[in-house]
CSV table of N, CA and C in Angstrom, one decimal:
chain,number,residue,atom,x,y,z
A,1,MET,N,6.1,15.1,-3.6
A,1,MET,CA,5.7,15.8,-2.5
A,1,MET,C,6.7,15.6,-1.2
A,2,LYS,N,7.0,16.6,-0.9
A,2,LYS,CA,8.0,16.8,0.5
A,2,LYS,C,7.2,17.3,1.7
A,3,ALA,N,7.4,16.6,2.7
A,3,ALA,CA,6.6,17.1,3.8
A,3,ALA,C,7.1,18.5,4.3
A,4,ASP,N,6.2,19.6,4.3
A,4,ASP,CA,6.6,20.7,4.7
A,4,ASP,C,5.6,21.4,5.5
A,5,GLY,N,6.3,21.7,6.9
A,5,GLY,CA,5.3,21.9,8.5
A,5,GLY,C,4.6,23.2,8.0
A,6,LYS,N,5.1,24.2,7.3
A,6,LYS,CA,4.3,25.7,7.0
A,6,LYS,C,3.3,25.3,6.0
A,7,LEU,N,3.7,24.4,5.0
A,7,LEU,CA,2.2,24.2,4.2
A,7,LEU,C,1.3,23.0,4.8
A,8,LEU,N,1.8,22.3,5.6
A,8,LEU,CA,0.8,21.4,6.3
A,8,LEU,C,-0.1,22.3,7.2
A,9,ALA,N,0.5,23.1,7.8
A,9,ALA,CA,-0.2,24.0,8.8
A,9,ALA,C,-1.3,24.8,8.1
A,10,GLU,N,-0.8,25.5,6.9
A,10,GLU,CA,-1.8,26.2,6.0
A,10,GLU,C,-3.0,25.2,5.4
A,11,ILE,N,-2.7,24.0,5.1
A,11,ILE,CA,-3.8,23.0,4.5
A,11,ILE,C,-4.6,22.7,5.7
A,12,THR,N,-4.1,22.5,7.3
A,12,THR,CA,-4.8,22.3,8.2
A,12,THR,C,-5.9,23.3,8.4
A,13,LYS,N,-5.3,24.9,8.5
A,13,LYS,CA,-6.4,25.8,8.4
A,13,LYS,C,-7.6,25.9,7.4
A,14,LEU,N,-7.3,25.5,6.3
A,14,LEU,CA,-8.1,25.4,5.2
A,14,LEU,C,-9.1,24.4,5.4
A,15,ILE,N,-8.7,23.2,5.8
A,15,ILE,CA,-9.7,22.3,6.4
A,15,ILE,C,-10.4,22.4,7.6
A,16,GLU,N,-9.8,23.0,8.5
A,16,GLU,CA,-10.7,23.3,9.5
A,16,GLU,C,-11.7,24.3,9.2
A,17,ALA,N,-11.3,25.4,8.4
A,17,ALA,CA,-12.2,26.4,7.9
A,17,ALA,C,-13.5,25.8,6.8
A,18,GLY,N,-13.2,24.5,6.6
A,18,GLY,CA,-14.3,24.0,5.7
A,18,GLY,C,-14.0,24.6,4.3
A,19,GLU,N,-13.0,25.2,4.0
A,19,GLU,CA,-12.7,25.5,2.5
A,19,GLU,C,-12.2,24.4,1.6
A,20,ILE,N,-11.6,23.5,2.0
A,20,ILE,CA,-11.3,22.3,1.5
A,20,ILE,C,-11.7,21.0,2.1
A,21,LYS,N,-12.0,20.0,1.5
A,21,LYS,CA,-12.6,18.8,2.3
A,21,LYS,C,-11.9,17.6,1.8
A,22,PRO,N,-11.0,17.0,2.7
A,22,PRO,CA,-10.4,15.8,1.9
A,22,PRO,C,-11.4,14.5,1.8
A,23,ILE,N,-11.2,13.8,0.7
A,23,ILE,CA,-12.1,12.5,0.3
A,23,ILE,C,-11.5,11.5,0.9
A,24,ILE,N,-12.2,10.9,1.8
A,24,ILE,CA,-11.8,9.6,2.5
A,24,ILE,C,-12.4,8.3,1.7
A,25,ASP,N,-11.6,7.6,1.4
A,25,ASP,CA,-12.2,6.6,0.3
A,25,ASP,C,-12.4,5.3,1.3
A,26,LYS,N,-11.5,4.9,2.1
A,26,LYS,CA,-12.0,3.8,3.1
A,26,LYS,C,-11.0,4.2,4.4
A,27,VAL,N,-11.4,3.4,5.6
A,27,VAL,CA,-10.7,3.4,6.7
A,27,VAL,C,-10.3,1.9,7.1
A,28,PHE,N,-8.9,1.6,7.3
A,28,PHE,CA,-8.9,0.4,7.9
A,28,PHE,C,-8.3,0.4,9.2
A,29,SER,N,-8.4,-0.6,10.1
A,29,SER,CA,-7.8,-0.7,11.5
A,29,SER,C,-6.4,-0.9,11.1
A,30,PHE,N,-5.7,-0.8,12.2
A,30,PHE,CA,-4.1,-1.0,12.3
A,30,PHE,C,-4.0,-2.5,11.6
A,31,GLN,N,-4.8,-3.4,12.5
A,31,GLN,CA,-4.5,-4.7,12.2
A,31,GLN,C,-4.7,-5.2,10.7
A,32,ASN,N,-5.3,-4.5,10.0
A,32,ASN,CA,-5.7,-4.5,8.4
A,32,ASN,C,-4.8,-3.7,7.6
A,33,THR,N,-3.6,-3.4,8.0
A,33,THR,CA,-2.7,-2.5,7.4
A,33,THR,C,-2.4,-3.2,5.9
A,34,ASN,N,-2.2,-4.5,5.9
A,34,ASN,CA,-1.6,-5.2,4.7
A,34,ASN,C,-2.8,-5.2,3.8
A,35,GLU,N,-4.1,-5.4,4.3
A,35,GLU,CA,-5.2,-5.1,3.5
A,35,GLU,C,-5.3,-3.8,3.0
A,36,ALA,N,-5.0,-2.8,3.6
A,36,ALA,CA,-4.9,-1.4,3.2
A,36,ALA,C,-4.1,-1.1,2.0
A,37,VAL,N,-2.8,-1.7,2.4
A,37,VAL,CA,-1.9,-1.5,1.4
A,37,VAL,C,-2.2,-2.0,0.1
A,38,LYS,N,-2.6,-3.3,0.0
A,38,LYS,CA,-3.2,-3.9,-1.3
A,38,LYS,C,-4.3,-3.2,-1.6
A,39,TYR,N,-5.0,-2.5,-1.0
A,39,TYR,CA,-6.3,-1.9,-1.7
A,39,TYR,C,-5.7,-0.5,-2.4
A,40,VAL,N,-4.5,0.0,-2.0
A,40,VAL,CA,-3.9,1.3,-2.5
A,40,VAL,C,-3.4,0.7,-3.7
A,41,GLU,N,-2.6,-0.3,-3.6
A,41,GLU,CA,-2.0,-0.8,-4.8
A,41,GLU,C,-2.6,-1.0,-5.9
A,42,SER,N,-3.8,-1.4,-5.7
A,42,SER,CA,-4.7,-1.9,-6.8
A,42,SER,C,-5.3,-1.0,-7.7
A,43,GLY,N,-5.1,0.3,-7.1
A,43,GLY,CA,-5.6,1.4,-8.0
A,43,GLY,C,-6.8,1.9,-7.9
A,44,ARG,N,-8.0,1.1,-7.1
A,44,ARG,CA,-9.1,1.4,-6.9
A,44,ARG,C,-9.4,2.5,-5.9
A,45,ALA,N,-8.7,2.8,-5.0
A,45,ALA,CA,-8.8,4.0,-4.2
A,45,ALA,C,-9.2,5.2,-5.0
A,46,LYS,N,-10.3,5.9,-4.5
A,46,LYS,CA,-10.9,7.0,-5.0
A,46,LYS,C,-10.5,8.4,-4.1
A,47,GLY,N,-10.0,8.0,-3.2
A,47,GLY,CA,-9.7,9.3,-2.3
A,47,GLY,C,-8.5,8.8,-1.3
A,48,LYS,N,-8.5,9.2,-0.1
A,48,LYS,CA,-7.6,8.8,0.8
A,48,LYS,C,-7.8,7.6,1.3
A,49,VAL,N,-6.8,6.6,1.6
A,49,VAL,CA,-6.9,5.7,2.4
A,49,VAL,C,-6.4,5.8,4.0
A,50,VAL,N,-7.2,5.7,4.9
A,50,VAL,CA,-6.6,5.8,6.4
A,50,VAL,C,-6.6,4.7,7.0
A,51,ILE,N,-5.6,4.6,8.1
A,51,ILE,CA,-5.0,3.5,8.6
A,51,ILE,C,-5.5,3.9,10.1
A,52,LYS,N,-6.4,3.5,10.8
A,52,LYS,CA,-6.8,3.9,12.3
A,52,LYS,C,-5.9,3.3,13.0
A,53,ILE,N,-5.2,3.9,14.0
A,53,ILE,CA,-4.3,3.6,14.8
A,53,ILE,C,-4.8,3.0,16.2
A,54,LEU,N,-5.9,4.1,16.6
A,54,LEU,CA,-6.6,3.5,18.0
A,54,LEU,C,-7.9,2.7,17.8
């Protein structure tokens, strides 16, 4: 996958319209980034893994 501004804008519109819904598996704090990476590498994630910056 390559980052494409136009495609990302279209996906954003679909999410905001409720036409697609991303599946969030887990949310980690920034301080637990290493734990998040290990979780993703383990293959257990069933959706997106988010690192919360704030």
